[in-house]
Amino acid sequence: MATATSTDFSVSGETLQFGNNEKNILAYWKQINAFETSNKLSKDRPKYTFYDGPPFATGLPHYGHILAGTIKDTVTRWAYQTGHHVERRFGWDCHGLPVEYEIDKTLGIKGPEDVAKMGIATYNNHCRQIVMRYANEWEDVVDRMGRWIDFRHDYKTMYPWFMESVWFVFKQLFDKDLVYRGFKVMPYSMGCCTPLSNFEAGQNYKDTDDPAVWVSFPLVDEPTVKLVAWTTTPWTLPSNLALCVNPNSTYVKILDKTKNETFILMEKRLAELYKKPDSYQVLETLKGSQLKGLRYTPLFPYFAHVESAFRVLCDDYVTEESGTGVVHQAPYFGEDDHRVCLANGVINRDTGPVVCPIDAQCRFTDEVKDFQGQNVKEADKAIIKFLKESKRLVHQSVMKHSYPFCWRSDTPLIYRAVPSWFVRVEGMIDRLLANNSKAYWVPDFVKEKRFANWLRDARDWAISRNRYWGNPIPLWISDDGQEVVCVGSIEELQQLSGVKLDDIHREFVDDVTIPSRTGKGVLRRIPEVFDCWFESGSMPYAQVHYPFENKDTFMNTFPADFIAEGIDQTRGWFYTLLVISTALYDQPPFKNLIVNGIVLASNGEKMSKRKKNYPDPKLIFEEYGADALRLYLITSPVVRGESLKFKEEGVRDVVKDVFLPWYNALRLLVQSCDQLKVDKKVTFVYDEKRLYASMASNTNVMDTWIVSYTQTLLDFVKQEMDAYRLYTVVPRLVKYIDMLTNWYVKLNKRRFKGETSQEDCLISLNVLCYVLLTMSKLMGPFTPFLAEYMYQVLRKLMPPSSADASEQDLSVHFHLMPKSENSLINKEIERAVAAVQTVICMGRVVRERKIVPMKYPLPEFVIIHKDASILKELQSLEDFVREGLNVRKVTFSQDRELYGVEMRAEPNYPTLGKKAGSKVKAVTEKIRAMSDADIEQLLSKGENEGPLTVIDEIPIETEDVHIVYRVAKQTQFEATAEQGFVVLLDYTADASLKDEGLIREITSRVQKLRKEAKVKPTDDINIYYAVEPLTSEIARIALEQQNEITTILGKPFLPLASSQNNKVIISKKVPVKDGEIEFVITESTN
């Protein structure tokens, strides 16, 4: 049996403090141990597997995390409520650059020598202490946003059992011959002193200004002739070993008339250096291949002894789009440079020479004496000065371009050759693409374009990092590098080494040796650790300690049913997951994926703590509630992979336009039930059988409509959620709330209040209760707090025998999602009500145009449509049209001409102008000259039948013309048209109608005053009034219609002069039309 709880959920007041209410819900969930209870209730269901990408806890959660967390929570809640057991475990990235960079800043560590002095054990201990710095803040924010996930049984990449599974993954790759050691030019972070992978290098491009220099290289055999090369990295020039030209391009030898020097460069690049053709003279034209082998004088003396260097090479990678067509080659600082110099024997893979004169911090070494100790980027100015003084600088400028920066230290990356360990990715590109095609992505374009394109150009993955706080790569190697042992588990290492281990971080395994099996002494571990992306890419296996534990569980639930992260992970987690799962099992690691876009500041800039250009999420939670933020985010383009400019007013509008109307529908239900109890001594109890009976007898058309519309919604949401299209689901749910509150509730208020009959009142309340109960379950995954609140209030209206029947009833989130009932679907009535809504909206447009408020009834509303069956459907709902527009009479007709309605075609210049061009004037005249018959013919044309018409060879589409309707014969009518309907509203009112309007003016002011004073409908009150001046129309109406106003208000409406000494609740003077009324609401003495 379910236990009673101390949390009281009630409806009080015109509004709900959503932020405070959510705190009450959180307390309730804690009280009933909600998340754990939900898992207990679902333990025997089919499993739905979800992988949570691990964040670093060294930074605070931001809107990007809240967005991704909302998507994950929504989908996993939906999976739970559609009959699955969903394990949701939080994970943490603990190793790598984000942590080390923080420690380096704190301790002032500049490079490897500082760590060596401190000792790796001490350094790693510092890292360990800050890894979970913001874990509590993370848990608070995740909890506050209503996300249900298990922190108690989390995984951390620094747990030894997690690290051991990563070793297992690596050994599988090693045994498949997918691991090798290479000396490659790679992106290198000078801020973190380590190489990065190519996908890491692509994560943080920035526009930056770099020096561009044109440099001369005199030929050895002809010193007065100089090749001109161009570079934006002057710091690489001291390491120059060759020049490269395109063998198939045309080069020219020219005389620079200003400098009186002879230069060689690509013909197509002359305009880059010479703006005026008369400033040079072409002396000779030659192919690039003719330059091959020419020797030149080195720029600097540092490596002049290298005999194989300082000659011209040829390669197709030299383009005609930039520079001079002569590319300087520093083979240890450029990928193409390295390839070309290797191919042409300038350097040798085994014998060198290795010309890489910089240290781990990217400072020049003593090999480059003139710039020794200078950071390479900072040395640019000194190098340019040197070039100028040695008369080798031809020209210089500043170039603005997009350049990669380190994603962690935010320092510019350089490219340098370093020895690294790689996973062979290039050989599995076809398999990666094939496995990617098996997964379902939302939105699809990210899969087919962005991610697939990235996969096609995938490079071998550098997985080693020259760092300390990480998972050590488990390779033990002999001194000559010939014997290599890859260890796949802690137990294997213990057996091979004889050393007992509880932890496998560097400080514990670096000194562990393995005896050689071939007589080579001992094998020692290589110093590198894994790239932290290798660890997060291994999380499907490591989070369950596979294969050392949970082997069957893992195999039965792999691949994951669902993952979700931001679009930036196409080059991060999505990629590493796919590479590892393809290498291990040749299948995708996930079946379904939602990719969200980026949340930007309101001005379109990146959100920045330093700029403070976004509101604190905690303040948003406090002011509007987490549900409002959740709904704002997942109704935006960001769930389609696009960017969102975050605007606080968007969150506020969710509260105003969605939550308050939804809450007020609940409030109306509760107040109507209370009123029924006071007036009729009848206690309302929700009765599902009564619902089905009333639908079967079709007692009320609007009841049938809202119940049928609810079934249609249930079908739609299931269909779209099964396809992971949150961007179609949530707008439809919001539209449904609008339909419920602005149509069903507004058009049935008299029934709820019991003004029709008691039976009709009970039927309407039953329908409203059903709809709100269904909505609370349907909205549960999207707005978990408000859905829970609604459900808890509605529970009090359930039959006593079922309200506390089981543990499942303690929370809306323990229930399964309701399914649609075919017997409750009535498509004809849904179509008819949609038509009613159309014509009412059209009528309201006319009212606004003529400035006639809804309070004032009007004589007649005419609905014209050519289709008699549509008019017949509308006639069955005539009462709702009359009430919705506040008109006395509704007339239906197929004859537009009977009412003198004329049509006129007008051009829509924004679209027509682009299409017609110079013919727009002539086309406009012909459009305006169209007869009624011509226009009728246009309107009868189907959507897929081509253009409406062709005028002067210009196809005229629907968007190119506006059809304007006007009433020629009867001046009391105003017309408008839409979707095949023409409606006419008689906006003239006689004295009796105006009097009715004035009555509504009075009753409306009183109702507002009651709300202001927080007076409940069941409160016993008197309403007194006094009007000034007594000669005003409003004074006459108050006196003459006193009884009518009393009936409408349901409370005595009396002259102020007759008031007794009752306690005053509120008193206020209000201007109304041509007078001023003083209202006094008092407690009744009855």
Short mmCIF file of N, CA and C in Angstrom, two decimals, residues 20 31 165 214 244 249 840 970 1041:
data_model
loop_
_atom_site.label_atom_id
_atom_site.label_comp_id
_atom_site.label_asym_id
_atom_site.label_seq_id
_atom_site.Cartn_x
_atom_site.Cartn_y
_atom_site.Cartn_z
N ASN A 20 9.22 28.12 -6.42
CA ASN A 20 9.02 27.59 -5.06
C ASN A 20 8.28 26.26 -5.10
N GLN A 31 11.27 12.58 -0.27
CA GLN A 31 10.49 11.91 0.77
C GLN A 31 10.07 10.50 0.36
N SER A 165 39.38 -1.62 -17.59
CA SER A 165 38.62 -1.91 -18.81
C SER A 165 39.17 -1.16 -20.01
N TRP A 214 57.25 37.72 -47.05
CA TRP A 214 57.77 37.24 -48.33
C TRP A 214 59.30 37.29 -48.20
N CYS A 244 59.66 24.26 -52.03
CA CYS A 244 58.83 23.38 -52.86
C CYS A 244 58.00 24.19 -53.84
N SER A 249 52.84 24.02 -62.65
CA SER A 249 52.47 25.44 -62.73
C SER A 249 53.53 26.24 -63.46
N ILE A 840 -14.13 31.65 -35.98
CA ILE A 840 -14.15 32.52 -34.78
C ILE A 840 -12.93 33.45 -34.82
N GLN A 970 -24.08 45.94 -48.52
CA GLN A 970 -24.61 46.19 -47.18
C GLN A 970 -23.51 46.75 -46.28
N GLN A 1041 -30.21 47.14 -14.29
CA GLN A 1041 -29.85 45.74 -14.50
C GLN A 1041 -29.23 45.10 -13.25
#
